[in-house]
Coordinates of C-alpha atoms and ligand atoms in Angstrom, one line a residue:
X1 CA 16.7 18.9 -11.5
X2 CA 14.2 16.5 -9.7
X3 CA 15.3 13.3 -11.9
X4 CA 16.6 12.6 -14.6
X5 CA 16.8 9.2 -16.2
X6 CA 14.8 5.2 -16.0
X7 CA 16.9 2.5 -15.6
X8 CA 15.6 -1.4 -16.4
X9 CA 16.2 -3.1 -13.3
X10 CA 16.8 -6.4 -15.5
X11 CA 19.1 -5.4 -18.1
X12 CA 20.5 -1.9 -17.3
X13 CA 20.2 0.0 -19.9
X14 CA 19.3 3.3 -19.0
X15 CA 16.6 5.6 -20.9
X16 CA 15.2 9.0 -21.1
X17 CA 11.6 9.5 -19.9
X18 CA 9.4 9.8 -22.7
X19 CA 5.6 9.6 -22.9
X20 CA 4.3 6.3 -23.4
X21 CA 7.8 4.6 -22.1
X22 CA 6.6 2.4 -19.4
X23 CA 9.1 -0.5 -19.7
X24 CA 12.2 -1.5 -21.0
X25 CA 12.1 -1.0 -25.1
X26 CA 14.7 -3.6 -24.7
X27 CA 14.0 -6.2 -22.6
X28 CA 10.5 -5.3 -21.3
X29 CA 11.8 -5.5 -17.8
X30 CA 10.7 -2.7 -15.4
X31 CA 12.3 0.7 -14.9
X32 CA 13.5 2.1 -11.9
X33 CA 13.4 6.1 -11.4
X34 CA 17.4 7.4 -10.4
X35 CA 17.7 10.6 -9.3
X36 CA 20.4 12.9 -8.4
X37 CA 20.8 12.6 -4.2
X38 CA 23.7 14.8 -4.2
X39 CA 22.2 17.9 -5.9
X40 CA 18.7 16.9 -3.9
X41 CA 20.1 16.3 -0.7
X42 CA 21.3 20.8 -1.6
X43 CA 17.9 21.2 -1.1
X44 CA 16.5 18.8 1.1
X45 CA 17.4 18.5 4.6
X46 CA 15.7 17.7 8.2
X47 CA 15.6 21.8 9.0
X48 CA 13.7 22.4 5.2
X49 CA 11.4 19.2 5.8
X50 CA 9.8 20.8 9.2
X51 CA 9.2 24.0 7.5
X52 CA 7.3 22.3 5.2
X53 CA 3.7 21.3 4.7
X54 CA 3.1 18.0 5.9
X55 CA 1.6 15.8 2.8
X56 CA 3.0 13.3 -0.4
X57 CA 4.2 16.8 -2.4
X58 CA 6.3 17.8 0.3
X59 CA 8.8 15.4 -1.1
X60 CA 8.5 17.1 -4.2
X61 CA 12.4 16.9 -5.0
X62 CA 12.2 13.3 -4.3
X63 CA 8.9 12.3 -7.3
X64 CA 9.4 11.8 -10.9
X65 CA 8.0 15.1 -11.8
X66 CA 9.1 17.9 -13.8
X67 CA 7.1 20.7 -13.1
X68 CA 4.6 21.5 -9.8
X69 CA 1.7 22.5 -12.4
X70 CA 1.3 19.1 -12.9
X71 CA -0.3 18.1 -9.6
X72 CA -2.9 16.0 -9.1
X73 CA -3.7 16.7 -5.3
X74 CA -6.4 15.2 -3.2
X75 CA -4.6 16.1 0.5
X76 CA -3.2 12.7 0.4
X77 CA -0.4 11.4 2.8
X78 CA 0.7 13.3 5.9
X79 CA -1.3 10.3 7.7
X80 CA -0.9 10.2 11.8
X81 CA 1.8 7.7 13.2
X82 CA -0.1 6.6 16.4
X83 CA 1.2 5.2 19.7
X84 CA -0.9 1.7 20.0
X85 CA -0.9 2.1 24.0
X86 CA -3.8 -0.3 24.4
X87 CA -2.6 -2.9 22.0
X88 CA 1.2 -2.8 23.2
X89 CA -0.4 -3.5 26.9
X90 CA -2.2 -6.2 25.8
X91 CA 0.6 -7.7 23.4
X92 CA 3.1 -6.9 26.0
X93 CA 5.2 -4.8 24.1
X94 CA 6.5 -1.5 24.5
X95 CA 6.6 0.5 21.2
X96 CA 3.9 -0.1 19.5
X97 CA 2.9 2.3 16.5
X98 CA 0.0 2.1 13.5
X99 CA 1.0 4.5 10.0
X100 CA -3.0 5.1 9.9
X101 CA -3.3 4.7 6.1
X102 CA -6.9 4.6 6.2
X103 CA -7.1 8.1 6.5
X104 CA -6.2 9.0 2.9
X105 CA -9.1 11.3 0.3
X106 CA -10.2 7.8 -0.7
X107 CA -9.3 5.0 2.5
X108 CA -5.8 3.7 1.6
X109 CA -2.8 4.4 0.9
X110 CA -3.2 4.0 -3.0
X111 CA -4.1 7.8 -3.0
X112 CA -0.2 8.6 -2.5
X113 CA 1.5 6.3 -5.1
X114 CA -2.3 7.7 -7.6
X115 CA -1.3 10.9 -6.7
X116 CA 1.9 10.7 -8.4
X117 CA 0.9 8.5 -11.5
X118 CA -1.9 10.8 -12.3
X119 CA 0.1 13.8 -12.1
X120 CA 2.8 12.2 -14.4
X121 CA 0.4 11.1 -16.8
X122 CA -1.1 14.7 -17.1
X123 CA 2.7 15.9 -17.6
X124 CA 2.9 13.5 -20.7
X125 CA -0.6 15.1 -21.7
X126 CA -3.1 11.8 -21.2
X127 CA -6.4 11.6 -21.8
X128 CA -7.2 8.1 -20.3
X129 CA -5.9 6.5 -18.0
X130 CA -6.1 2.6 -17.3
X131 CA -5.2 -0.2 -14.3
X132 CA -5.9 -3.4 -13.2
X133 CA -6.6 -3.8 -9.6
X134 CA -8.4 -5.8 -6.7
X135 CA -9.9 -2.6 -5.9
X136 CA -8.0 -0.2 -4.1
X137 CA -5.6 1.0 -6.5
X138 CA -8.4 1.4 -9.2
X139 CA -10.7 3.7 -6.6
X140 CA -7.6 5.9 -6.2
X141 CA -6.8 5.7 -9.7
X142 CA -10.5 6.5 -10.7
X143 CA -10.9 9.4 -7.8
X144 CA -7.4 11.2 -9.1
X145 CA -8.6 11.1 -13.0
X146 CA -12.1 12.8 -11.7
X147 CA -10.2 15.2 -9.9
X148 CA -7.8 15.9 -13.4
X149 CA -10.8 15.3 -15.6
X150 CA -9.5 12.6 -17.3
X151 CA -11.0 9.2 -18.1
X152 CA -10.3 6.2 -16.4
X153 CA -10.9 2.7 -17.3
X154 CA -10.5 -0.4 -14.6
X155 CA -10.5 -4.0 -14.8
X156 CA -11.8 -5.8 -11.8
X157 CA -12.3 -9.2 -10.4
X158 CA -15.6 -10.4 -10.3
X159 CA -15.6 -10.9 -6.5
X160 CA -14.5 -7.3 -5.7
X161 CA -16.6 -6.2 -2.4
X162 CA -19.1 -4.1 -3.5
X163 CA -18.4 -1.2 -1.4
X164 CA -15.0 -1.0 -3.2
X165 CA -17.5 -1.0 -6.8
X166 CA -19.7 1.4 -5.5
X167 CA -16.8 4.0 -4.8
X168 CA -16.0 3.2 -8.5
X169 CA -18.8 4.2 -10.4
X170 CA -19.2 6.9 -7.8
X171 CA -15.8 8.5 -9.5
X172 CA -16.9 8.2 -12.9
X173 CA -15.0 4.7 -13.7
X174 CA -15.7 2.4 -16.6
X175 CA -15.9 -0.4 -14.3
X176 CA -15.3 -3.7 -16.5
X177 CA -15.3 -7.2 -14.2
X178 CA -13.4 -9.8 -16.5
X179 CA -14.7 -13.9 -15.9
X180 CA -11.9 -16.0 -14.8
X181 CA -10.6 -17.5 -17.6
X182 CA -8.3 -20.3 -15.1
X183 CA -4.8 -18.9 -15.9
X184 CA -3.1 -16.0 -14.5
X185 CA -4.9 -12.7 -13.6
X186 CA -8.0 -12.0 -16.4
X187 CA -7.7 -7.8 -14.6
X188 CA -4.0 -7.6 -15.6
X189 CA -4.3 -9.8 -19.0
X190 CA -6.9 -6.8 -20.4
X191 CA -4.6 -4.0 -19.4
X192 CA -1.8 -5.6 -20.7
X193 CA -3.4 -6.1 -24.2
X194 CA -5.4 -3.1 -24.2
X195 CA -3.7 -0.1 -23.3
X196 CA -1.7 0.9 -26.2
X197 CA -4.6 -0.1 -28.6
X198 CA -6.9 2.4 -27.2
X199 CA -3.8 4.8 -26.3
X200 CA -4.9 4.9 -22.3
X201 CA -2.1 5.5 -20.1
X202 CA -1.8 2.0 -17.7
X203 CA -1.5 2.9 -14.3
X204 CA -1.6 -0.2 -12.4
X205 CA -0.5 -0.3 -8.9
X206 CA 2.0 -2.7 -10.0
X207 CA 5.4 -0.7 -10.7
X208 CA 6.6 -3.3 -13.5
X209 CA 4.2 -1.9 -15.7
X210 CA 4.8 1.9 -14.5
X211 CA 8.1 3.2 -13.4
X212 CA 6.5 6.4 -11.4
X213 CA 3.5 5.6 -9.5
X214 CA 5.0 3.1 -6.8
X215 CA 7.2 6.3 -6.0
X216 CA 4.6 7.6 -4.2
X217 CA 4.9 5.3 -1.7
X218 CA 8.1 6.2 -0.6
X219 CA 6.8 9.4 1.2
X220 CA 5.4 7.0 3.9
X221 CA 8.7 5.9 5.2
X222 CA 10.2 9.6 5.1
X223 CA 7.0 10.3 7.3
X224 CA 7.6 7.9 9.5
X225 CA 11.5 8.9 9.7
X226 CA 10.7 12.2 10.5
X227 CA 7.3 11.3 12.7
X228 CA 9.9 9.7 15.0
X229 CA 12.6 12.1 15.5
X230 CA 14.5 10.6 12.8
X231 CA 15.3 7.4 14.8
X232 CA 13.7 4.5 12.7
X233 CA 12.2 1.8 14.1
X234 CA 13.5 -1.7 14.3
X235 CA 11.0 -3.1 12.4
X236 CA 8.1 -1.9 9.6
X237 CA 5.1 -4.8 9.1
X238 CA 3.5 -4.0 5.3
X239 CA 0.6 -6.1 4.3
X240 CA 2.0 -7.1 0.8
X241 CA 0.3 -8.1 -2.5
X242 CA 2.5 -7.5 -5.6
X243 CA 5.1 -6.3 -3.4
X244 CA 4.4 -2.5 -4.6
X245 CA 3.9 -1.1 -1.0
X246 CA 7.1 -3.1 0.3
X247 CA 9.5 -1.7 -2.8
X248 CA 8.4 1.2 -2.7
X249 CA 8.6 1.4 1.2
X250 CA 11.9 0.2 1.0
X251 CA 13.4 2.5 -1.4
X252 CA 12.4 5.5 1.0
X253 CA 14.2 4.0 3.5
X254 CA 17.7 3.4 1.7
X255 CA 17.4 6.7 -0.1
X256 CA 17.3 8.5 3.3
X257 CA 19.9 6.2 4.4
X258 CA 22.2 7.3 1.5
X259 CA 21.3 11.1 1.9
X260 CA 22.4 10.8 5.8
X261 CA 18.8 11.5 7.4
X262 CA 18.9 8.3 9.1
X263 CA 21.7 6.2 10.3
X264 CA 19.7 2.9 9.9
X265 CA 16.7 1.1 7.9
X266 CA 14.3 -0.6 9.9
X267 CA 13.9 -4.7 8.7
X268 CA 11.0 -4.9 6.7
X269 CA 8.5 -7.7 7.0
X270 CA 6.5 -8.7 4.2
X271 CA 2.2 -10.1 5.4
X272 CA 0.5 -12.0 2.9
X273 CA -2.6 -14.3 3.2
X274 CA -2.0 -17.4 3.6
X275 CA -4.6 -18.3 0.7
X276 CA -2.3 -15.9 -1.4
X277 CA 1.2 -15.8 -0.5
X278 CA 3.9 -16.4 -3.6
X279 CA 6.6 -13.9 -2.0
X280 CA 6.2 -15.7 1.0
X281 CA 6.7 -18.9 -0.2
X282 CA 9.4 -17.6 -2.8
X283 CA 11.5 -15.7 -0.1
X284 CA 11.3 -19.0 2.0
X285 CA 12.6 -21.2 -0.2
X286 CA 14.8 -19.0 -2.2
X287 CA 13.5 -18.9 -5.2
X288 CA 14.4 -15.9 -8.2
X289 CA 12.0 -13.4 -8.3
X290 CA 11.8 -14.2 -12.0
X291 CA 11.0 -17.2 -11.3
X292 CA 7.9 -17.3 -9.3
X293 CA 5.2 -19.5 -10.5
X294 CA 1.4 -17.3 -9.8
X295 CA -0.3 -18.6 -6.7
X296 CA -2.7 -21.1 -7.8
X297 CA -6.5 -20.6 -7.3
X298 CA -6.1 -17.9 -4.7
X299 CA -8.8 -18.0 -1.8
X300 CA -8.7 -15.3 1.1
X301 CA -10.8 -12.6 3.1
X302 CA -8.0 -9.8 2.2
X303 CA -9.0 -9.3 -1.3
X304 CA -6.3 -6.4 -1.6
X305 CA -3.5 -8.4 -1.0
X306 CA -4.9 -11.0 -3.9
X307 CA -1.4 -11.1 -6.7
X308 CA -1.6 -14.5 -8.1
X309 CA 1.2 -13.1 -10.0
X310 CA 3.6 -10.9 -7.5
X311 CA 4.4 -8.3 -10.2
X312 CA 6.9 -6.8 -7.6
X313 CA 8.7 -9.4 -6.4
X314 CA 12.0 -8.4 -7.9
X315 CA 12.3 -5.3 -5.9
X316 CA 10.5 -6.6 -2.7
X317 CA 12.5 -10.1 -2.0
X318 CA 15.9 -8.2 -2.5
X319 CA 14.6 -5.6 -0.3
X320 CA 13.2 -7.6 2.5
X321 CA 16.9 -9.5 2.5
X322 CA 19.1 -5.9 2.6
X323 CA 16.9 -4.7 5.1
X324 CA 17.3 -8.3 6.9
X325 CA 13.8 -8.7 7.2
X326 CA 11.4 -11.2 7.0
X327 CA 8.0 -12.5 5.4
X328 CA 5.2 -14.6 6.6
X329 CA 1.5 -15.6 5.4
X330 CA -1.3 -15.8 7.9
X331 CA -5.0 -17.2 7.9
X332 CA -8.0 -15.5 6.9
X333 CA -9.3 -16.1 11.3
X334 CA -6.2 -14.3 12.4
X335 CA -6.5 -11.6 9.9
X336 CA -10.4 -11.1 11.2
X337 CA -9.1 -11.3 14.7
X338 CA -6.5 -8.6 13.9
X339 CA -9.7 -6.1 12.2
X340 CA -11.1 -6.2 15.4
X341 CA -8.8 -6.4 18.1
X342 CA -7.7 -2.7 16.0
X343 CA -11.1 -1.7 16.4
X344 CA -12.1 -2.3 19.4
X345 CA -8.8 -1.4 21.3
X346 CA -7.3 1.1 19.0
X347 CA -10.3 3.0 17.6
X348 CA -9.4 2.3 13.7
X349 CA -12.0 0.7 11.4
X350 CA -9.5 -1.4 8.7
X351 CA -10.7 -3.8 6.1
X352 CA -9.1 -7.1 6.3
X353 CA -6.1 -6.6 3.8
X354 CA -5.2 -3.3 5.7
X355 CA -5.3 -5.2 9.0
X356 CA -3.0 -7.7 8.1
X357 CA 0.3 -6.4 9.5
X358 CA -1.3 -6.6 13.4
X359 CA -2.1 -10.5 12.3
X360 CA 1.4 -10.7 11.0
X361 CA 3.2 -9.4 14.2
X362 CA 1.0 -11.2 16.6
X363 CA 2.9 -14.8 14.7
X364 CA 5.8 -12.8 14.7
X365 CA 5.6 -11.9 18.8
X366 CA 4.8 -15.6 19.1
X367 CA 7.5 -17.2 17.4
X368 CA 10.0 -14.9 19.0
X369 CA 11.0 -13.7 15.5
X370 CA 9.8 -10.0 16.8
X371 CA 11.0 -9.1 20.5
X372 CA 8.3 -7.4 23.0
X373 CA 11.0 -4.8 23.7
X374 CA 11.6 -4.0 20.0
X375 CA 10.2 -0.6 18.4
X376 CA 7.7 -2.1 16.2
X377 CA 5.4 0.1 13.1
X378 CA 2.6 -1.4 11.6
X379 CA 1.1 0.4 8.7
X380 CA -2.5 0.1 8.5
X381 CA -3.3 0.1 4.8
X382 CA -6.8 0.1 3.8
X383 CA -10.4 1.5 5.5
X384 CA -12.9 -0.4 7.1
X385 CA -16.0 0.5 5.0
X386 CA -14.7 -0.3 1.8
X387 CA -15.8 -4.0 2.7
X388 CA -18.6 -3.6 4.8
X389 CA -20.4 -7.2 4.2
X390 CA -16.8 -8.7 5.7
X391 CA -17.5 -6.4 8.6
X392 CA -21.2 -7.6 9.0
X393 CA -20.0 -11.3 9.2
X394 CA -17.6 -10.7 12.2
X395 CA -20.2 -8.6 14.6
X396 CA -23.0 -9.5 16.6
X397 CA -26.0 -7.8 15.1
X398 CA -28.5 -4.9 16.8
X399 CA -30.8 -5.8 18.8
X400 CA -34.7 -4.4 18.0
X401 CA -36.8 -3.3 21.0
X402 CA -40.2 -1.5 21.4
X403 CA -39.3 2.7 22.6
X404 CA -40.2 1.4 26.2
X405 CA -37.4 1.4 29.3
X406 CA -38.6 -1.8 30.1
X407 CA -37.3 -3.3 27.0
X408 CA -34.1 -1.7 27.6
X409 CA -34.0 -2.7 31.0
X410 CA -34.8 -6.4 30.2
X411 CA -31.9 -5.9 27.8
X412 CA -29.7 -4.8 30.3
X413 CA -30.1 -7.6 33.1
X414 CA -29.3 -10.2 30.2
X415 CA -26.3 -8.0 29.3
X416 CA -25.4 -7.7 32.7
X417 CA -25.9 -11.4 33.7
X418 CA -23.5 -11.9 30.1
X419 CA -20.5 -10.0 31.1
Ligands
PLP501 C1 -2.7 -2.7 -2.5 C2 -2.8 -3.0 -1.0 C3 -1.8 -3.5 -0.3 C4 -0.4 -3.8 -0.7 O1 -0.3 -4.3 -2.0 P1 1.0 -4.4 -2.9 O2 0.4 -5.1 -4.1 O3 1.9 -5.3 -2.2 O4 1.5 -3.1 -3.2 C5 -2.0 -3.6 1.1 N1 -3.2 -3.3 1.7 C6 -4.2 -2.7 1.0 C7 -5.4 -2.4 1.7 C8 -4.1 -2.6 -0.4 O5 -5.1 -2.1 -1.1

């Protein structure tokens, strides 16, 4: 019952799910998951949804999967949707909320769309799984296969922070860190050419290499439709990379739309870095999806939302349009503002890729795009610690004292005289 067929979103022509179909056979363009909303919508319905237990498999009915055995379950999703009160005050809004992502088994929201490409690739009986990533997607990736006792393989950049490295080989990873070699993305290049010579199974993050991963993402807008009573917000800000978060995002949205559990789908709004931003720049000036050239010699702070390439740009431009949202790039010093204004009025540690969306509205409050009376959700994509020498950079350090009051006292007047 749960789904039944892949569809290429380029040419059409729809196939049966099969092990090792990842992509079109036909045109190598990327599938799309269709399921069956009218049999679906027998089963799933607001009164069912509260009975059940908050998390990414409480969609069940709603993921590419064909049998519960199959999953690979960390406690991932059923992340808290928090009132901002201190940041709305401050920004002058009045509904302010933050989709804590950071709270997921491994610090970002990769666990939920991992979740769900791990468990398919143990229901087409893998052994290894693959993915190329900056590295949040491979940490999920690489804590899911531990937890299935599979073997995962991951292609890095060289500049990956190395907290993100160290929860790598922590899981068990074969961590390999291709050189740039000056074109496109050396992570994606290896995958691409290596993962049905070995037989690994690639699970990117990127959904045009994957069809049921990205799915996982989904369950954060039905948490947020049901976290607010079922009245959506007018707008949802998503830090955006490939445009993986965003599709996925968006297909939530319209899916609840067409199963009548919301009237409405918030306008979506697309944040990337300014020293990164191809869907940006592509949504601005109207260029195809297909036709994107990748972002040349991208330089940023938010090394999560580094796509040279955006893989998913042909399901998050259309998106951002039906949805009439926007999409707009901002600096690397606004994004550090953003990590910790978040902090130190909000309580939440993010690294700078998952802080993004608070830069993002801020230019969006400012140039009136975003009203301060609008209902406004940022999701809040990534953890704090998983780039801790960033973090080190933007704070003052400890101060170092002899165990004597004195010293503290001293310490005290020339705080006091500061402030
Ligand atoms: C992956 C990632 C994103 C979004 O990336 P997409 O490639 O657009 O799906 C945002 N924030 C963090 C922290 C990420 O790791």
């Amino acid at each position: 019952m749960p789904f039944s067929e892949l569809k290429c979103l380029r040419c059409g022509r729809v196939h049966h799910p099969a092990k090792n179909l990842y992509v079109c056979t036909s045109c190598g363009g990327k599938l799309d998951v269709i399921y069956d909303y009218q049999a679906i919508s027998d089963v799933i319905n607001r009164g069912e949804l509260a009975k059940r237990k908050n998390g990414v498999w409480k969609y069940y009915e709603l993921l590419p999967l064909m049998s519960r055995k199959n999953i690979v379950s960390l406690g991932e999703g059923g992340t808290p949707l928090i009132p901002a009160r201190n940041l709305a005050k401050e920004l002058r809004m009045r509904h302010l909320l933050l989709k804590d992502e950071t709270r997921n088994p491994s610090a970002s929201f990769k666990d939920r769309p991992m979740s769900v490409g791990v468990s398919k690739a143990v229901e087409f009986g893998a052994r290894a799984v693959v993915c190329a990533s900056s590295g949040n997607a491979a940490i999920a990736l690489s804590a899911y296969a531990a937890k299935a006792g599979i073997k995962c393989h991951v292609f890095v950049p060289l500049g990956a922070p190395k907290s993100k490295v160290a929860q790598l080989l922590m899981h068990g990873a074969q961590v390999v860190q291709p050189k740039e070699s000056g074109v496109g993305d050396p992570t994606y290049k290896l995958m691409q050419e290596s993962w049905k010579k070995f037989g690994w199974h690639p699970i990117p993050s990127a959904g045009a290499f994957n069809p049921y991963q990205p799915e996982g993402s989904k369950t954060i807008s039905y948490e947020v439709c049901e976290q607010m009573g079922w009245q959506t917000p007018d707008w949802v800000i998503i830090p955006t990379g490939a445009g993986t978060l965003l599709s996925g995002n968006a297909k939530g949205y319209f899916e609840f739309e067409q199963m009548g559990l919301i009237n409405e789908v918030p306008r979506l709004v697309a944040i990337q870095a300014e020293g990164c931003a191809p869907i940006v720049r592509a949504f601005k000036e109207g260029t195809s999806p297909y036709e994107i050239p990748p972002w040349p010699s991208p330089r940023t702070v938010a090394g999560g939302l580094v796509d040279p390439y955006p893989w998913d740009a042909d399901t998050a431009i259309p998106a951002i349009k039906r949805s009439n949202g926007t999409a707009e790039a901002v600096s690397d010093a606004e994004i550090l503002a953003a990590v910790k204004l978040l902090a130190r009025r909000e309580g939440i540690f993010a690294e700078p890729s998952g802080a993004a969306g608070l830069a993002g509205l801020m230019r969006l409050l400012d140039e009136g795009v975003v009203s301060r009376s609008d209902v406004v959700v940022i999701e809040i994509t990534g953890g704090g610690l998983k780039d801790v020498a960033t973090a080190m950079k933007m704070v003052e350090k400890p101060v170092t004292i002899e165990p004597r009051l004195e010293q503290l006292k001293k310490l005290f007047v020339a705080d006091l005289k500061q402030h």
